[in-house]
Coordinates of C-alpha atoms in Angstrom, one line a residue:
X1 CA 13.4 21.4 12.3
X2 CA 10.4 19.6 13.6
X3 CA 10.4 21.9 16.6
X4 CA 9.8 25.1 14.5
X5 CA 6.9 26.9 16.1
X6 CA 3.9 27.9 13.9
X7 CA 3.7 31.6 13.1
X8 CA 0.6 33.5 12.6
X9 CA -0.1 34.0 8.9
X10 CA 0.2 37.6 7.7
X11 CA -3.1 39.1 6.5
X12 CA -4.2 42.0 4.3
X13 CA -6.8 44.6 5.5
X14 CA -10.0 45.8 3.8
X15 CA -12.2 44.0 1.3
X16 CA -11.0 42.6 -2.0
X17 CA -12.5 40.6 -4.9
X18 CA -9.7 38.2 -5.9
X19 CA -9.9 36.3 -9.2
X20 CA -7.3 33.7 -10.0
X21 CA -7.8 32.9 -13.7
X22 CA -6.3 30.8 -14.9
X23 CA -4.7 28.9 -12.1
X24 CA -1.3 27.6 -13.2
X25 CA 0.8 24.6 -12.4
X26 CA -2.3 22.3 -12.9
X27 CA -3.7 20.4 -15.8
X28 CA -6.7 22.1 -17.5
X29 CA -8.4 25.4 -17.0
X30 CA -9.6 26.5 -13.6
X31 CA -10.8 29.8 -12.3
X32 CA -11.1 30.7 -8.6
X33 CA -13.2 33.7 -7.5
X34 CA -12.8 34.8 -3.9
X35 CA -14.1 37.6 -1.7
X36 CA -11.5 38.6 0.9
X37 CA -12.4 40.6 4.0
X38 CA -9.6 41.7 6.4
X39 CA -7.3 39.1 5.2
X40 CA -9.7 36.1 5.2
X41 CA -11.6 34.4 2.4
X42 CA -15.4 34.8 3.1
X43 CA -16.9 33.6 -0.2
X44 CA -15.4 31.6 -3.1
X45 CA -16.4 29.9 -6.3
X46 CA -14.4 27.2 -8.1
X47 CA -15.1 27.3 -11.8
X48 CA -13.9 24.8 -14.5
X49 CA -13.5 26.7 -17.7
X50 CA -13.3 23.8 -20.2
X51 CA -16.1 21.7 -21.8
X52 CA -14.9 18.4 -23.3
X53 CA -18.1 16.3 -23.8
X54 CA -16.3 12.9 -23.9
X55 CA -19.5 11.2 -22.8
X56 CA -21.2 12.4 -25.9
X57 CA -18.3 11.3 -28.2
X58 CA -18.4 7.8 -26.9
X59 CA -22.1 7.1 -27.6
X60 CA -22.6 4.4 -30.2
X61 CA -19.0 3.2 -30.1
X62 CA -17.7 -0.3 -29.4
X63 CA -17.2 -0.6 -25.6
X64 CA -13.7 -1.8 -26.2
X65 CA -12.8 1.6 -27.7
X66 CA -13.7 3.6 -24.6
X67 CA -10.2 3.3 -22.9
X68 CA -8.5 4.8 -26.0
X69 CA -10.8 7.9 -25.8
X70 CA -11.0 8.4 -22.1
X71 CA -7.3 8.3 -21.3
X72 CA -6.8 11.1 -23.8
X73 CA -9.0 13.3 -21.6
X74 CA -5.7 14.2 -19.9
X75 CA -2.0 13.9 -20.7
X76 CA -1.2 13.5 -17.0
X77 CA -3.8 11.1 -15.7
X78 CA -3.7 8.9 -18.8
X79 CA -3.4 5.3 -17.6
X80 CA -5.9 5.7 -14.7
X81 CA -8.7 6.5 -17.3
X82 CA -7.7 3.5 -19.4
X83 CA -7.9 1.3 -16.3
X84 CA -11.2 2.7 -15.2
X85 CA -12.7 2.2 -18.7
X86 CA -11.3 -1.4 -18.9
X87 CA -12.5 -2.2 -15.4
X88 CA -16.0 -0.9 -16.2
X89 CA -16.3 -3.1 -19.3
X90 CA -14.8 -6.0 -17.4
X91 CA -17.5 -5.5 -14.9
X92 CA -20.3 -5.2 -17.5
X93 CA -19.3 -8.4 -19.3
X94 CA -18.5 -10.3 -16.0
X95 CA -14.9 -11.2 -16.7
X96 CA -13.7 -9.1 -13.7
X97 CA -14.4 -12.2 -11.5
X98 CA -12.0 -14.4 -13.6
X99 CA -9.1 -12.0 -14.4
X100 CA -5.8 -13.9 -14.4
X101 CA -3.6 -13.0 -11.4
X102 CA -0.7 -11.9 -13.6
X103 CA -3.0 -9.4 -15.3
X104 CA -4.0 -7.9 -12.0
X105 CA -0.4 -7.7 -10.9
X106 CA 0.8 -6.0 -14.1
X107 CA -2.1 -3.5 -14.0
X108 CA -1.2 -2.8 -10.4
X109 CA 2.4 -2.3 -11.2
X110 CA 1.8 0.3 -13.9
X111 CA -0.7 2.1 -11.5
X112 CA 1.9 2.1 -8.7
X113 CA 4.5 3.6 -11.1
X114 CA 2.0 6.3 -12.1
X115 CA 1.4 7.1 -8.4
X116 CA 5.1 7.5 -7.8
X117 CA 5.5 9.7 -10.9
X118 CA 2.5 11.9 -10.2
X119 CA 3.2 12.5 -6.5
X120 CA 6.9 13.3 -7.1
X121 CA 6.0 15.7 -9.9
X122 CA 3.2 17.2 -7.8
X123 CA 5.3 17.9 -4.8
X124 CA 8.4 19.4 -6.5
X125 CA 7.1 20.9 -9.7
X126 CA 3.5 21.8 -9.1
X127 CA 3.2 22.5 -5.4
X128 CA 6.7 23.3 -3.9
X129 CA 6.9 26.8 -5.4
X130 CA 4.0 27.8 -3.2
X131 CA 6.3 27.4 -0.2
X132 CA 9.9 27.5 -1.6
X133 CA 11.5 30.8 -2.7
X134 CA 14.0 29.7 -5.4
X135 CA 15.8 33.1 -5.4
X136 CA 16.0 32.9 -1.7
X137 CA 18.8 30.3 -2.0
X138 CA 21.1 33.0 -3.3
X139 CA 21.9 34.0 0.2
X140 CA 22.3 30.5 1.5
X141 CA 25.5 29.3 3.2
X142 CA 26.5 26.2 1.1
X143 CA 28.4 24.6 3.9
X144 CA 25.5 25.0 6.3
X145 CA 23.1 23.6 3.6
X146 CA 25.3 20.6 3.1
X147 CA 25.1 19.9 6.9
X148 CA 21.3 20.2 6.8
X149 CA 21.1 18.0 3.7
X150 CA 23.1 15.2 5.5
X151 CA 20.7 15.4 8.5
X152 CA 17.5 15.7 6.5
X153 CA 18.4 12.7 4.3
X154 CA 18.3 10.4 7.4
X155 CA 14.7 11.3 8.1
X156 CA 13.3 7.9 6.9
X157 CA 16.3 5.6 7.0
X158 CA 19.7 5.9 8.8
X159 CA 21.8 5.1 5.8
X160 CA 20.5 7.2 2.9
X161 CA 21.8 6.5 -0.6
X162 CA 21.1 10.1 -1.8
X163 CA 22.7 13.0 0.0
X164 CA 23.2 16.4 -1.7
X165 CA 26.9 17.2 -1.6
X166 CA 28.4 20.6 -1.1
X167 CA 29.5 20.5 -4.8
X168 CA 26.0 19.7 -5.9
X169 CA 24.5 22.5 -3.8
X170 CA 27.1 25.0 -5.0
X171 CA 26.3 24.1 -8.6
X172 CA 22.6 24.6 -7.9
X173 CA 23.3 28.0 -6.3
X174 CA 25.5 29.0 -9.2
X175 CA 22.8 27.9 -11.7
X176 CA 20.1 30.0 -10.0
X177 CA 22.5 33.0 -9.8
X178 CA 23.3 32.8 -13.5
X179 CA 19.6 32.8 -14.3
X180 CA 18.8 35.7 -12.1
X181 CA 21.9 37.7 -13.3
X182 CA 20.8 37.1 -16.9
X183 CA 17.5 38.7 -16.3
X184 CA 15.9 35.8 -18.1
X185 CA 14.0 34.0 -15.4
X186 CA 12.1 31.6 -17.6
X187 CA 9.4 29.8 -15.7
X188 CA 10.2 31.9 -12.6
X189 CA 9.6 35.2 -14.4
X190 CA 6.3 36.0 -12.6
X191 CA 6.8 34.0 -9.4
X192 CA 5.1 35.4 -6.3
X193 CA 8.3 35.1 -4.3
X194 CA 10.2 37.6 -6.4
X195 CA 10.9 40.7 -4.5
X196 CA 10.0 39.0 -1.2
X197 CA 6.6 37.9 0.0
X198 CA 5.6 37.7 3.7
X199 CA 4.0 34.3 3.3
X200 CA 7.3 32.6 2.3
X201 CA 9.2 31.8 5.5
X202 CA 11.9 29.1 4.7
X203 CA 15.5 30.0 5.6
X204 CA 17.9 30.3 2.6
X205 CA 19.5 27.0 3.2
X206 CA 16.3 25.0 3.1
X207 CA 15.3 27.0 0.0
X208 CA 18.6 25.9 -1.6
X209 CA 18.2 22.2 -0.6
X210 CA 14.6 22.1 -2.0
X211 CA 15.7 23.8 -5.2
X212 CA 18.5 21.3 -5.6
X213 CA 16.0 18.4 -5.3
X214 CA 13.5 20.3 -7.5
X215 CA 16.1 20.1 -10.3
X216 CA 17.0 16.5 -9.6
X217 CA 13.4 15.5 -9.6
X218 CA 13.1 16.7 -13.2
X219 CA 15.4 13.9 -14.2
X220 CA 14.0 11.4 -11.7
X221 CA 10.4 11.7 -12.9
X222 CA 11.5 10.5 -16.3
X223 CA 12.5 7.1 -14.8
X224 CA 9.0 6.8 -13.2
X225 CA 7.4 7.4 -16.6
X226 CA 9.8 4.9 -18.2
X227 CA 8.8 2.3 -15.5
X228 CA 5.2 2.7 -16.6
X229 CA 6.2 2.1 -20.2
X230 CA 8.1 -1.1 -19.4
X231 CA 4.7 -2.9 -19.2
X232 CA 2.5 -0.2 -20.7
X233 CA 4.3 0.1 -24.0
X234 CA 4.5 3.9 -23.8
X235 CA 3.7 6.9 -21.7
X236 CA 1.5 8.8 -21.8
X237 CA -1.4 6.8 -23.1
X238 CA -0.5 3.2 -22.3
X239 CA -1.4 0.5 -24.7
X240 CA -1.4 -2.8 -22.8
X241 CA -4.8 -3.1 -21.2
X242 CA -7.6 -5.2 -22.8
X243 CA -10.9 -6.4 -21.5
X244 CA -10.1 -9.5 -19.6
X245 CA -6.5 -8.7 -18.8
X246 CA -3.4 -7.3 -20.4
X247 CA -1.6 -7.9 -23.7
X248 CA 2.1 -7.5 -22.7
X249 CA 3.5 -11.1 -22.8
X250 CA 7.0 -9.6 -22.8
X251 CA 6.2 -8.4 -19.3
X252 CA 6.7 -12.0 -18.1
X253 CA 10.3 -12.1 -19.2
X254 CA 13.4 -11.5 -17.0
X255 CA 14.5 -8.6 -19.2
X256 CA 11.3 -6.6 -18.7
X257 CA 11.0 -7.3 -15.0
X258 CA 14.7 -6.4 -14.4
X259 CA 14.3 -3.2 -16.5
X260 CA 11.4 -2.3 -14.2
X261 CA 13.3 -3.1 -11.1
X262 CA 16.3 -1.1 -12.1
X263 CA 14.1 2.0 -12.6
X264 CA 12.2 1.3 -9.4
X265 CA 15.3 1.1 -7.3
X266 CA 16.2 4.7 -8.3
X267 CA 12.7 5.9 -7.7
X268 CA 12.5 4.3 -4.3
X269 CA 15.8 5.9 -3.2
X270 CA 14.6 9.3 -4.2
X271 CA 11.3 8.9 -2.4
X272 CA 13.0 7.6 0.8
X273 CA 16.0 10.0 0.8
X274 CA 14.6 13.2 -0.8
X275 CA 10.8 13.4 -1.2
X276 CA 9.6 12.4 2.3
X277 CA 12.5 14.2 4.1
X278 CA 11.9 17.3 2.1
X279 CA 8.2 17.2 2.7
X280 CA 8.8 17.0 6.5
X281 CA 11.5 19.6 6.4
X282 CA 9.5 22.2 4.5
X283 CA 6.3 21.4 6.5
X284 CA 8.1 22.1 9.8
X285 CA 8.2 25.8 8.9
X286 CA 4.6 26.0 7.8
X287 CA 2.8 24.4 10.8
X288 CA 0.2 27.3 10.8
X289 CA -1.1 25.5 7.6
X290 CA -2.1 22.6 9.8
X291 CA -5.2 24.6 10.8
X292 CA -6.0 26.0 7.3
X293 CA -7.8 24.5 4.4
X294 CA -9.7 21.6 6.0
X295 CA -12.9 19.8 4.9
X296 CA -15.5 17.6 6.6
X297 CA -16.3 14.4 4.6
X298 CA -13.9 11.9 2.9
X299 CA -14.2 9.0 0.5
X300 CA -11.7 6.5 -0.9
X301 CA -12.2 3.6 -3.3
X302 CA -9.1 1.8 -2.2
X303 CA -6.6 0.3 -4.6
X304 CA -4.4 -2.6 -5.8
X305 CA -6.9 -5.6 -5.9
X306 CA -5.8 -9.0 -4.8
X307 CA -5.9 -12.2 -6.9
X308 CA -9.4 -12.7 -8.1
X309 CA -10.5 -9.5 -6.4
X310 CA -11.0 -7.1 -9.4
X311 CA -14.8 -7.2 -8.7
X312 CA -14.4 -6.7 -4.9
X313 CA -13.2 -3.3 -3.7
X314 CA -12.7 -4.8 -0.2
X315 CA -10.0 -7.1 -1.5
X316 CA -7.8 -4.2 -2.3
X317 CA -4.5 -3.7 -0.4
X318 CA -5.5 0.0 0.3
X319 CA -9.0 -0.2 1.7
X320 CA -12.1 1.7 0.6
X321 CA -14.4 3.6 2.9
X322 CA -16.2 6.8 3.8
X323 CA -15.8 9.2 6.7
X324 CA -18.4 11.8 7.7
X325 CA -17.8 14.8 10.0
X326 CA -14.1 14.1 10.5
X327 CA -14.9 11.0 12.6
X328 CA -11.8 8.9 11.8
X329 CA -12.9 6.2 14.3
X330 CA -16.2 5.6 12.4
X331 CA -15.3 4.5 8.8
X332 CA -18.4 3.7 6.8
X333 CA -18.6 1.1 4.1
X334 CA -18.5 2.6 0.6
X335 CA -21.8 2.1 -1.3
X336 CA -21.7 3.1 -5.0
X337 CA -25.5 3.5 -5.1
X338 CA -25.2 6.6 -2.9
X339 CA -23.4 8.6 -5.6
X340 CA -25.3 11.4 -7.4
X341 CA -24.3 14.3 -9.7
X342 CA -25.9 17.7 -9.3
X343 CA -26.1 20.3 -12.1
X344 CA -28.0 23.3 -10.5
X345 CA -24.8 25.4 -10.4
X346 CA -23.2 23.9 -13.5
X347 CA -23.4 24.9 -17.2
X348 CA -25.8 22.1 -18.0
X349 CA -29.6 22.1 -18.4
X350 CA -31.3 21.8 -15.1
X351 CA -32.5 18.5 -13.8
X352 CA -32.7 16.5 -10.6
X353 CA -29.6 14.9 -9.2
X354 CA -28.8 11.6 -11.0
X355 CA -26.9 8.5 -10.4
X356 CA -24.1 8.1 -13.0
X357 CA -25.9 5.2 -14.7
X358 CA -28.6 7.7 -15.5
X359 CA -26.3 10.7 -16.0
X360 CA -27.1 13.3 -18.7
X361 CA -24.5 15.6 -20.3
X362 CA -26.5 18.3 -21.9
X363 CA -24.5 21.6 -22.0
X364 CA -26.1 25.0 -21.4
X365 CA -23.6 27.8 -21.0
X366 CA -24.9 31.1 -19.5
X367 CA -22.0 33.5 -18.9
X368 CA -18.8 34.0 -17.0
X369 CA -20.5 36.5 -14.7
X370 CA -23.3 34.1 -13.7
X371 CA -23.1 33.5 -10.0
X372 CA -25.8 30.8 -10.1
X373 CA -24.3 28.6 -12.8
X374 CA -20.6 29.0 -12.9
X375 CA -18.7 25.8 -13.8
X376 CA -18.5 23.1 -16.5
X377 CA -18.0 20.6 -13.7
X378 CA -20.9 18.8 -12.2
X379 CA -21.2 18.5 -8.5
X380 CA -20.9 14.9 -7.3
X381 CA -22.3 14.1 -3.9
X382 CA -22.2 11.0 -1.6
X383 CA -25.4 10.7 0.5
X384 CA -26.0 14.3 -0.6
X385 CA -22.8 15.4 1.1
X386 CA -19.8 17.3 -0.4
X387 CA -17.1 14.7 -0.1
X388 CA -13.3 15.0 -0.6
X389 CA -11.4 12.3 -2.4
X390 CA -7.6 11.9 -2.9
X391 CA -4.6 11.0 -0.8
X392 CA -5.9 12.7 2.4
X393 CA -9.2 10.7 2.2
X394 CA -7.2 7.5 1.5
X395 CA -4.9 8.1 4.5
X396 CA -7.8 9.0 6.8
X397 CA -9.9 6.0 5.8
X398 CA -7.0 3.5 6.2
X399 CA -5.7 5.1 9.3
X400 CA -9.2 4.8 10.8
X401 CA -9.4 1.2 9.7
X402 CA -6.1 0.4 11.4
X403 CA -4.2 -0.4 8.2
X404 CA -0.7 -1.2 9.6
X405 CA 1.3 0.7 7.0
X406 CA -0.9 3.8 7.2
X407 CA -0.9 3.8 11.0
X408 CA 2.8 3.4 11.0
X409 CA 3.7 6.2 8.5
X410 CA 0.9 8.7 9.4
X411 CA 2.1 8.5 13.0
X412 CA 5.7 8.8 11.8
X413 CA 5.1 12.0 9.9
X414 CA 2.9 13.5 12.7
X415 CA 5.6 12.6 15.2
X416 CA 8.3 14.2 13.1
X417 CA 6.3 17.4 12.9
X418 CA 5.2 17.2 16.5
X419 CA 1.5 17.7 15.7
X420 CA -1.6 15.6 16.4
X421 CA -4.1 13.8 14.1
X422 CA -6.3 17.0 13.9
X423 CA -3.5 18.5 11.7
X424 CA -4.5 16.0 8.9
X425 CA -7.6 18.0 8.3
X426 CA -5.8 20.8 6.5
X427 CA -3.9 22.0 3.5
X428 CA -0.7 20.8 5.2
X429 CA -2.3 17.4 6.0
X430 CA -3.4 17.0 2.4
X431 CA 0.1 17.6 1.1
X432 CA 1.6 15.3 3.7
X433 CA -0.9 12.6 3.0
X434 CA 0.1 12.6 -0.7
X435 CA 3.7 11.8 0.4
X436 CA 2.5 9.1 2.8
X437 CA 0.4 7.5 0.1
X438 CA 3.4 7.6 -2.3
X439 CA 5.7 6.0 0.3
X440 CA 3.3 3.2 1.1
X441 CA 2.7 2.5 -2.7
X442 CA 6.5 2.5 -3.3
X443 CA 7.2 0.0 -0.6
X444 CA 4.3 -2.3 -1.7
X445 CA 5.6 -2.3 -5.3
X446 CA 8.4 -4.7 -4.5
X447 CA 5.9 -7.2 -3.1
X448 CA 3.9 -7.0 -6.4
X449 CA 7.0 -7.7 -8.5
X450 CA 7.8 -10.7 -6.2
X451 CA 4.3 -12.1 -6.7
X452 CA 4.7 -11.8 -10.5
X453 CA 8.1 -13.6 -10.4
X454 CA 6.6 -16.3 -8.2
X455 CA 3.8 -17.0 -10.6
X456 CA 6.2 -17.2 -13.6
X457 CA 8.4 -19.6 -11.7
X458 CA 5.4 -21.9 -11.2
X459 CA 4.6 -21.8 -14.9
X460 CA 1.6 -19.6 -14.5
X461 CA 1.8 -17.4 -17.7
X462 CA -1.9 -16.5 -18.2
X463 CA -2.5 -12.7 -18.7
X464 CA -5.9 -12.6 -20.4
X465 CA -9.3 -14.3 -20.1
X466 CA -11.7 -14.8 -23.0
X467 CA -15.2 -13.2 -22.8
X468 CA -18.2 -12.4 -24.9
X469 CA -19.8 -9.0 -25.5
X470 CA -23.5 -9.1 -24.3
X471 CA -26.2 -7.3 -26.1
X472 CA -27.1 -5.3 -23.0
X473 CA -25.2 -4.7 -19.7
X474 CA -24.1 -2.2 -17.2
X475 CA -20.8 -1.9 -15.5
X476 CA -18.6 0.4 -13.4
X477 CA -14.9 0.7 -12.9
X478 CA -13.5 2.2 -9.7
X479 CA -9.9 3.5 -9.6
X480 CA -8.3 5.2 -6.7
X481 CA -6.2 7.5 -8.9
X482 CA -3.3 9.7 -7.6
X483 CA -5.9 12.6 -7.4
X484 CA -8.6 10.4 -5.8
X485 CA -11.7 8.4 -6.6
X486 CA -12.3 7.9 -10.3
X487 CA -15.2 6.0 -11.7
X488 CA -16.4 5.2 -15.2
X489 CA -19.9 4.0 -15.7
X490 CA -21.1 2.2 -18.9
X491 CA -24.6 1.3 -20.2
X492 CA -24.4 -1.1 -23.2
X493 CA -27.3 -1.6 -25.6
X494 CA -27.1 -3.6 -28.9
X495 CA -23.4 -4.3 -27.9
X496 CA -22.6 -0.6 -28.2
X497 CA -22.1 2.3 -25.7
X498 CA -25.6 3.8 -25.0
X499 CA -24.4 5.9 -22.1
X500 CA -21.0 6.5 -20.6
X501 CA -20.2 8.8 -17.6
X502 CA -16.9 9.8 -16.1
X503 CA -17.0 10.9 -12.4
X504 CA -13.4 12.1 -11.9
X505 CA -11.4 13.1 -8.8
X506 CA -11.2 16.8 -9.7
X507 CA -15.0 16.9 -10.2
X508 CA -15.4 15.6 -6.6
X509 CA -12.9 18.0 -5.2
X510 CA -13.2 21.1 -7.4
X511 CA -16.8 21.0 -8.5
X512 CA -19.3 23.8 -7.7
X513 CA -22.1 24.0 -5.2
X514 CA -24.9 21.4 -5.4
X515 CA -28.7 21.5 -5.3
X516 CA -28.5 22.1 -1.6
X517 CA -26.0 24.9 -2.1
X518 CA -23.3 23.1 -0.3
X519 CA -19.8 24.2 -1.5
X520 CA -17.5 21.7 -3.1
X521 CA -14.5 20.5 -1.1
X522 CA -12.0 23.1 -2.6
X523 CA -14.5 25.9 -1.9
X524 CA -15.1 24.5 1.6
X525 CA -11.3 24.3 2.2
X526 CA -10.7 27.9 1.0
X527 CA -13.3 29.1 3.4
X528 CA -11.5 27.4 6.3
X529 CA -9.3 30.1 7.8
X530 CA -7.4 30.8 4.5
X531 CA -5.4 34.0 5.1
X532 CA -4.5 36.4 2.2
X533 CA -1.4 38.5 2.9
X534 CA -1.3 40.3 -0.5
X535 CA -4.4 40.3 -2.7
X536 CA -2.3 41.0 -5.7
X537 CA -0.2 37.9 -5.1
X538 CA -2.6 35.4 -3.4
X539 CA -0.2 32.5 -3.0
X540 CA -2.4 31.2 -0.2
X541 CA -5.2 30.4 -2.6
X542 CA -2.7 28.4 -4.7
X543 CA -1.4 26.5 -1.7
X544 CA -4.9 25.0 -0.9
X545 CA -5.9 24.6 -4.6
X546 CA -2.6 23.0 -5.5
X547 CA -2.9 20.6 -2.5
X548 CA -5.7 18.9 -4.5
X549 CA -3.4 18.5 -7.5
X550 CA -6.2 19.7 -9.9
X551 CA -6.6 18.1 -13.2
X552 CA -8.5 20.7 -15.1
X553 CA -4.5 24.8 -16.3
X554 CA -4.2 28.8 -16.5
X555 CA -2.8 34.0 -14.8
X556 CA -4.2 35.9 -12.1
X557 CA -6.7 38.8 -12.2
X558 CA -7.2 40.8 -9.0
X559 CA -10.1 43.2 -9.0
X560 CA -9.9 46.1 -6.6
X561 CA -13.3 46.1 -4.9
X562 CA -13.4 49.9 -4.6
X563 CA -12.1 51.0 -8.0
X564 CA -13.2 48.0 -10.1
X565 CA -9.8 48.1 -11.8
X566 CA -8.5 44.7 -13.0
X567 CA -4.9 44.0 -12.4
X568 CA -3.5 41.2 -14.5
X569 CA -0.6 38.9 -13.6
X570 CA 1.0 35.9 -15.2
X571 CA 1.4 33.5 -12.3
X572 CA 4.0 30.8 -11.9

């Protein structure tokens, strides 16, 4: 299937104002306004429609309480916010330089489990339906699909442990048929692929295989969530992180480690035998999307600190760095002093760009029709530039730095698809990078567990370090979350939170224009050759937006530019 030739994307004629509001299959409330001329997007605005004000809520509270508030900003991202808050207080009080190795390992293990959970759910349940026609599997030849399944499963390793059988595939086809025959389509009721759509090009057999794994992933993702809870006590909203380490002494016992390993084994098999093979199989039919949806600048914080390296981003297994103008061979060192947030086009009172330590959250809503101020998100910039964060940025930075695993698996995926590195700068590249990041995290997880077991065998059972709360301090916690660079910034006065700022991945990626009127990364990506075949079913917008896995959730309104009529759709 890697030899499938890219086909020109179908495009609509004329001029259309397309409004996707709300965007679905994301977390939160996002609105996309686009102007389409002759089948291409020529202007776009990404608008967050929800004001939370967590920074305001945190003022005056004990710094130790921050993690319990911030991780509840989202039921999906949960742990990464707790980790960022804990890391920023660790940094403020100085204990990040003395964190016990076991604490670092356990924090890393829960983060790795969240990466695996998030990326599997994203590919199958949030993004795949932009490319996979579930009802298309009704015309699939089950015997032929079983042959494809056996071949595809060997994409990563020659002896896969998971191969969809003819019986499994027939059961999936029968299930879909019974749903369609009943007329009660449930979550597929308003799917864009119903009735046929020119932008969906998978053959019936690949649709059937992907749908089979879509259903299997619903069960598998529970195991990844349970793996987080082995050490994290529960999921969502883990309860094991404390300033100076972790509190889960049970995590040092054979029972807990073996429970984690048992869940991890099933997750690993699914990633190796289903996720990565499906990613490559589906992508091989959409190679035209390797030249659509690209951006220019990229930044990664890196992740999984080494022993004693919580305060040193360069100690991390996955490395931090910044790339400008798509120059992979010239990775710059990340400098947190170069981050600023702009509010000129956001629903906040005007002010000059500010570093997060000096950040102000002062809301000033104007109107939904305001083209100047149009989002509750601020516009983060690095050196004044619009900068993409997330799996693609992480892959590019580490590929450019020569990280052995990233070089190996980026080249592996590019080779399977028979495309060059330029294909990474696209919607397809962004989706592929998420799978690569998941695979590398998955393979590294076993090493982390072995490090923990080795410490325990040596009698090293420390998991927390004592510390004292200063009267005044500043600190920052950097987490390279599944969606990208996340940072929490704290200013402590009188041992209380005086100021707290969250700069989150989706703010970097989906924020509005800045003081220099530069579009945010999602806006930039949608302006990069995005075709629209049917303005009333703009699945192409969803493909690029979903490739960022937005954490902000939402129907579609399409406004006819000539008549002004608004057509409303509930979008899957």
